[in-house]
Short mmCIF file of C-alpha atoms in Angstrom, two decimals:
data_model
loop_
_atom_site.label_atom_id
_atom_site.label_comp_id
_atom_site.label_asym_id
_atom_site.label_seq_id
_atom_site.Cartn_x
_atom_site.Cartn_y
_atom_site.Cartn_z
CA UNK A 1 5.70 -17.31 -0.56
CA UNK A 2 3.40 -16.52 1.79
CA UNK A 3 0.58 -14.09 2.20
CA UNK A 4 1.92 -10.18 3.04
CA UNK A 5 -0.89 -7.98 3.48
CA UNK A 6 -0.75 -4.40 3.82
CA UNK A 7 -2.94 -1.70 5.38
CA UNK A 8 -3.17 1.46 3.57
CA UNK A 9 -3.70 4.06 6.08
CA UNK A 10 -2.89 6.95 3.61
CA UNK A 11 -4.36 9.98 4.16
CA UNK A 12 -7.03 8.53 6.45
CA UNK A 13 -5.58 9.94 9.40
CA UNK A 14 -7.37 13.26 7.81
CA UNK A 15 -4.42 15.60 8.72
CA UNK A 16 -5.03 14.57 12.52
CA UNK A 17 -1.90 13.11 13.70
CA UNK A 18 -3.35 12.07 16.71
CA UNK A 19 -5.22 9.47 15.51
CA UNK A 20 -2.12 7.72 13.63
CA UNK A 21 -1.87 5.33 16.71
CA UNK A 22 -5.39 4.05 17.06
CA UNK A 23 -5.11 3.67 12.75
CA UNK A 24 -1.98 1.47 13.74
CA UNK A 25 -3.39 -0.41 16.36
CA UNK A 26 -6.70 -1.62 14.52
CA UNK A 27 -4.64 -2.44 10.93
CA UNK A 28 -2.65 -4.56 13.55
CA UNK A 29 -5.92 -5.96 15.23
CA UNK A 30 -7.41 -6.58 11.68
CA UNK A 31 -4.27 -8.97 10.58
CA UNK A 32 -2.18 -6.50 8.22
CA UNK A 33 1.32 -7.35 8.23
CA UNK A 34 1.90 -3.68 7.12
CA UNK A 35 0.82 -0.12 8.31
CA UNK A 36 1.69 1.96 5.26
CA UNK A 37 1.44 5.80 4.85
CA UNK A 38 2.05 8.10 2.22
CA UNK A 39 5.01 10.27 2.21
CA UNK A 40 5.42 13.51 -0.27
CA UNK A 41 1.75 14.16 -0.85
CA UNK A 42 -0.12 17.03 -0.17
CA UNK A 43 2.68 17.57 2.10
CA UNK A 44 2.60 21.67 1.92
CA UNK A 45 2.07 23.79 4.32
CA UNK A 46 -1.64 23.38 6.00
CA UNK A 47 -2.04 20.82 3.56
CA UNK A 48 -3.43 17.33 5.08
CA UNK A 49 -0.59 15.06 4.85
CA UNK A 50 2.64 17.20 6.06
CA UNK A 51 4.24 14.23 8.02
CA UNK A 52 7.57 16.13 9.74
CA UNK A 53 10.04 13.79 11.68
CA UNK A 54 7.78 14.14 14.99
CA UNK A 55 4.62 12.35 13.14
CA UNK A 56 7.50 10.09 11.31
CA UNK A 57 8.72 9.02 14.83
CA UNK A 58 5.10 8.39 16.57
CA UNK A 59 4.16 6.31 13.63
CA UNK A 60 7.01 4.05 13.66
CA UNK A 61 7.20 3.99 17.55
CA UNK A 62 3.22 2.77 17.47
CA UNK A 63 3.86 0.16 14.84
CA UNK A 64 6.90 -1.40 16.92
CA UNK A 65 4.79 -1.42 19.80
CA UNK A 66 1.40 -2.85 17.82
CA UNK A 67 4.00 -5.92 16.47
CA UNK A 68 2.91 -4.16 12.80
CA UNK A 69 5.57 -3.37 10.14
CA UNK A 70 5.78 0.41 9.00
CA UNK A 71 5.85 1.37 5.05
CA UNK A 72 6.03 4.54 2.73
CA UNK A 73 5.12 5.60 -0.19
CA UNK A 74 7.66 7.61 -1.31
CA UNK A 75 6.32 10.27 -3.61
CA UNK A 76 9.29 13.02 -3.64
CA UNK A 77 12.68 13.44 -3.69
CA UNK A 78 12.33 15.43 -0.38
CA UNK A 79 10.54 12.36 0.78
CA UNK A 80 13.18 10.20 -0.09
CA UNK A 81 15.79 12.32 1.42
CA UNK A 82 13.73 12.53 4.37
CA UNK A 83 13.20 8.61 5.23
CA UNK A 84 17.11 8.18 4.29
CA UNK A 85 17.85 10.64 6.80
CA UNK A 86 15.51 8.90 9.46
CA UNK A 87 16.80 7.12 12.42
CA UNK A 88 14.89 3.45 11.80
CA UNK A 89 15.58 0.70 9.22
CA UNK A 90 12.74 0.76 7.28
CA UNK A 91 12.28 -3.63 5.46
CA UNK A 92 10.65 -1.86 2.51
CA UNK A 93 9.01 0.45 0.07
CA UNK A 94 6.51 1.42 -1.40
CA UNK A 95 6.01 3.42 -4.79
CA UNK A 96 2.20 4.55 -6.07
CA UNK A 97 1.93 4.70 -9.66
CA UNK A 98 2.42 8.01 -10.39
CA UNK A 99 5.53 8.12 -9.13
CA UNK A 100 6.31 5.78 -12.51
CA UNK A 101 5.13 7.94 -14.70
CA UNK A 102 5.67 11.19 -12.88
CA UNK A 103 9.23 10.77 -11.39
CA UNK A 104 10.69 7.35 -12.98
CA UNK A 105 14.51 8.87 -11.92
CA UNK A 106 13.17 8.77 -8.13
CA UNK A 107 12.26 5.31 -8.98
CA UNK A 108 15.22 4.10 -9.77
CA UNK A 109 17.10 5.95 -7.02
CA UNK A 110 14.44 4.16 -4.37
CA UNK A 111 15.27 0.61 -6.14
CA UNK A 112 18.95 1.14 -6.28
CA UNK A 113 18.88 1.24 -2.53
CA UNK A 114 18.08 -2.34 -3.00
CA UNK A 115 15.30 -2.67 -0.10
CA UNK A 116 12.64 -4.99 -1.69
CA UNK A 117 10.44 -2.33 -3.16
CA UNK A 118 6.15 -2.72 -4.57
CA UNK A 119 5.55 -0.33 -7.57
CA UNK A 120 2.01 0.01 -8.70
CA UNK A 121 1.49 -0.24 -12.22
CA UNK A 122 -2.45 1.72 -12.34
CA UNK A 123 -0.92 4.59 -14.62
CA UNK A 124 1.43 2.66 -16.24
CA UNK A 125 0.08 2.38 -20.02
CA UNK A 126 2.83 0.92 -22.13
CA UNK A 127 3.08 -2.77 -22.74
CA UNK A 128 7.01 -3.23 -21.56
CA UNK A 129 7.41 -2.85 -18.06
CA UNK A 130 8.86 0.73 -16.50
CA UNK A 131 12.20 -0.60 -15.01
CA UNK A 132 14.85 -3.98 -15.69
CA UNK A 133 14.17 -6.57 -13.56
CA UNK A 134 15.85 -6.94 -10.51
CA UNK A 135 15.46 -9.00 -7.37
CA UNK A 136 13.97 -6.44 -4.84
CA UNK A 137 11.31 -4.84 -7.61
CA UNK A 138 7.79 -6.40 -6.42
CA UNK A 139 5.31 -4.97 -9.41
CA UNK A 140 1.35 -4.97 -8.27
CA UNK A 141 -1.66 -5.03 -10.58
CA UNK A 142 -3.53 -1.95 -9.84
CA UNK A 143 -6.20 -0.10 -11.78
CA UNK A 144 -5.90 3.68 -10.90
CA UNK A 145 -9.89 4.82 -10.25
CA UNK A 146 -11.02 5.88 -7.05
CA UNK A 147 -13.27 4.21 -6.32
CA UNK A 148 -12.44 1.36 -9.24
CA UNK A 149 -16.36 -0.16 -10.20
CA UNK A 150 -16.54 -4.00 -11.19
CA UNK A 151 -16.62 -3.26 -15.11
CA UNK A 152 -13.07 -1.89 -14.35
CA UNK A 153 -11.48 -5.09 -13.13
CA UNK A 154 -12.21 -7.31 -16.69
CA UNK A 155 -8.42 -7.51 -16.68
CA UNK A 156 -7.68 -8.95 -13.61
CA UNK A 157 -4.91 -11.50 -13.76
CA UNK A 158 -6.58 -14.38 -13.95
CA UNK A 159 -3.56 -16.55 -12.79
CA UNK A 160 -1.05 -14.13 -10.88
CA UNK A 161 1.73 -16.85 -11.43
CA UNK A 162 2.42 -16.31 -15.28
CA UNK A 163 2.09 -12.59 -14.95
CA UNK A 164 4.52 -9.95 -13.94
CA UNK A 165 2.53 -9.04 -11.24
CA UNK A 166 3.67 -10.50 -7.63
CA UNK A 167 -0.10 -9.36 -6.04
CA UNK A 168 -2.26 -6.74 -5.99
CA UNK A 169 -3.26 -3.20 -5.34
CA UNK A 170 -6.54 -2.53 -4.43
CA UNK A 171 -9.01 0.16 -5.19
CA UNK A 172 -12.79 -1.70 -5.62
CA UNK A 173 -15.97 -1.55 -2.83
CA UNK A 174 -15.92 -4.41 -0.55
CA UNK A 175 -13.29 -7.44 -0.93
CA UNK A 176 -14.73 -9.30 -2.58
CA UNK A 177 -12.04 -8.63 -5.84
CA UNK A 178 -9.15 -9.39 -3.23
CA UNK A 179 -10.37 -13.20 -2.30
CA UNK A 180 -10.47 -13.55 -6.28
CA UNK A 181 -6.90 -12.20 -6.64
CA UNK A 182 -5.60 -14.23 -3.56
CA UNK A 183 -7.29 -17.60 -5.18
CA UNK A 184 -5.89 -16.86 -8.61
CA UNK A 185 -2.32 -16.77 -7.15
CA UNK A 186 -1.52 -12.90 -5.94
CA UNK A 187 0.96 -12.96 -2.65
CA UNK A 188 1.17 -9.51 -1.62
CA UNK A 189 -2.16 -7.37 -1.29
CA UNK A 190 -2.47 -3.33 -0.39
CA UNK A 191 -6.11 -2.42 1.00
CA UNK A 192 -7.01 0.83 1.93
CA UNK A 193 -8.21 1.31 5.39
CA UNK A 194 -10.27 3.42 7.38
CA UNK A 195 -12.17 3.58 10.75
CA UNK A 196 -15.09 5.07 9.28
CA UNK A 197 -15.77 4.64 5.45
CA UNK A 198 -18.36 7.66 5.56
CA UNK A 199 -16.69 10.26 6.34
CA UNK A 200 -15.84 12.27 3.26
CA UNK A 201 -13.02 14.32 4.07
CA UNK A 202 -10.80 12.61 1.18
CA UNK A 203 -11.93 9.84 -1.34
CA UNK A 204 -10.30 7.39 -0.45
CA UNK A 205 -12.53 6.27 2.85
CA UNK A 206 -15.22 5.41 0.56
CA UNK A 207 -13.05 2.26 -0.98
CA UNK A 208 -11.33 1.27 2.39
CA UNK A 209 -11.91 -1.70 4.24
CA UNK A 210 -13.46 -0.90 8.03
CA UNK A 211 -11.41 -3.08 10.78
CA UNK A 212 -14.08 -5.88 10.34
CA UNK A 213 -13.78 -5.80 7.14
CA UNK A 214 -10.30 -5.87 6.79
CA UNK A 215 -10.01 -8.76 9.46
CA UNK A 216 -12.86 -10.95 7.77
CA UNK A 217 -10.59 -10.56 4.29
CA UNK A 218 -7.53 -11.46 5.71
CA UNK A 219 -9.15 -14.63 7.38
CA UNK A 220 -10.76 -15.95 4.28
CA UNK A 221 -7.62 -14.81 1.99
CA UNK A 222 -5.42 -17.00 4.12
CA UNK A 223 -8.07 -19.83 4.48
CA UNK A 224 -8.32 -19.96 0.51
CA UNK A 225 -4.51 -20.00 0.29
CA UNK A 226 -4.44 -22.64 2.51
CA UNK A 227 -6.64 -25.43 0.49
CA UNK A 228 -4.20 -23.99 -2.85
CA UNK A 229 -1.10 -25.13 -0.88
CA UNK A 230 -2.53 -28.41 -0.64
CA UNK A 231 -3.60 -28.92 -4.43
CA UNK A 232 -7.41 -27.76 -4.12
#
């Protein structure tokens, strides 16, 4: 299996829609194989992240033309409802950890659908796994802290391939904690992105990856995988 890396643009559009094309067009620039947003989150009105059909359409309309595969998060049923209802295939989904533990029905509505599916496991505290296995379930390692410090990640999988855990969701400074999950097996990996990690209008800029940052982690991640496909 090879590497799948997706961009999590988020919220770091900052409610300004208008920017959800240049996002697109550096995740794609930076080597993501995925632009992924967040749908049913502080989705009310004048809230930050109300993403109608018209800001559904530009983003997948940018990502066809960047060559850069759209993804939700689906966080509600309206949300759900809402990208069923939309006129594109979407490959995949995405659902955040909450969602487990918040909405596990939704869950298993999304999976039933049988699109191949990542579910984060951050809030997910019980030693058996949420939902059955199935073929399209992807589960990533995630540890739910924003931003998550290097004391946090003791746990880390330290060989992906005897672990439930198909890659990993990250949430640390820098990416560093990706190369490490990418040599010790992990195939799929979810970065936060940003254009500029300063600005403070959500928290989640602070832990993203810039575009050179993003780019220089892909490169290396796909370097080290290389040398493991040959027995280094």
């Amino acid at each position: 299996m090879s590497l799948t890396f997706i961009a999590e643009i988020g919220m770091n559009h900052n409610g300004n829609f208008g920017l959800l094309p240049e996002l697109i067009r550096q995740a794609a620039l930076s080597g993501a194989d995925i632009a992924k947003f967040q749908l049913g989150w502080r989705d009310g009105k004048d809230e930050i992240n109300r993403l109608t059909e018209k800001e559904l359409q530009l983003i997948v309309d940018s990502c066809d033309f960047y060559k850069i595969e759209p993804m939700f998060s689906i966080i509600s049923d309206k949300a759900f409802d809402m990208i069923k209802s939309f006129d594109y295939e979407f490959k995949r989904y995405k659902i955040a950890s909450r969602t487990v533990v918040d909405n596990p029905e939704l869950v298993k509505k999304v999976l039933k659908e049988g699109k191949e599916t990542f579910v984060s496991l951050g809030f997910w505290k019980n030693r058996e796994l949420p939902f059955p296995s199935q073929p399209n379930l992807k589960y990533l390692y995630c540890v739910s802290k924003y931003p998550c410090l290097p004391n946090e990640l003791t746990n880390l999988p330290k060989n992906f391939s005897d672990t439930k855990y198909v890659g990993y969701s990250d949430h640390s400074i820098g990416i560093e904690t990706v190369l490490l999950s990418v040599a010790r097996g992990a195939k799929v990996i979810e970065k936060h992105f940003t254009l500029d990690k300063s600005d403070t209008t959500i928290r989640d800029h602070a832990l993203s990856a810039t575009p050179n940052e993003y780019f220089e982690m892909v490169r290396n991640a796909r370097a080290i995988q290389r040398l493991l496909s040959i027995g280094v």
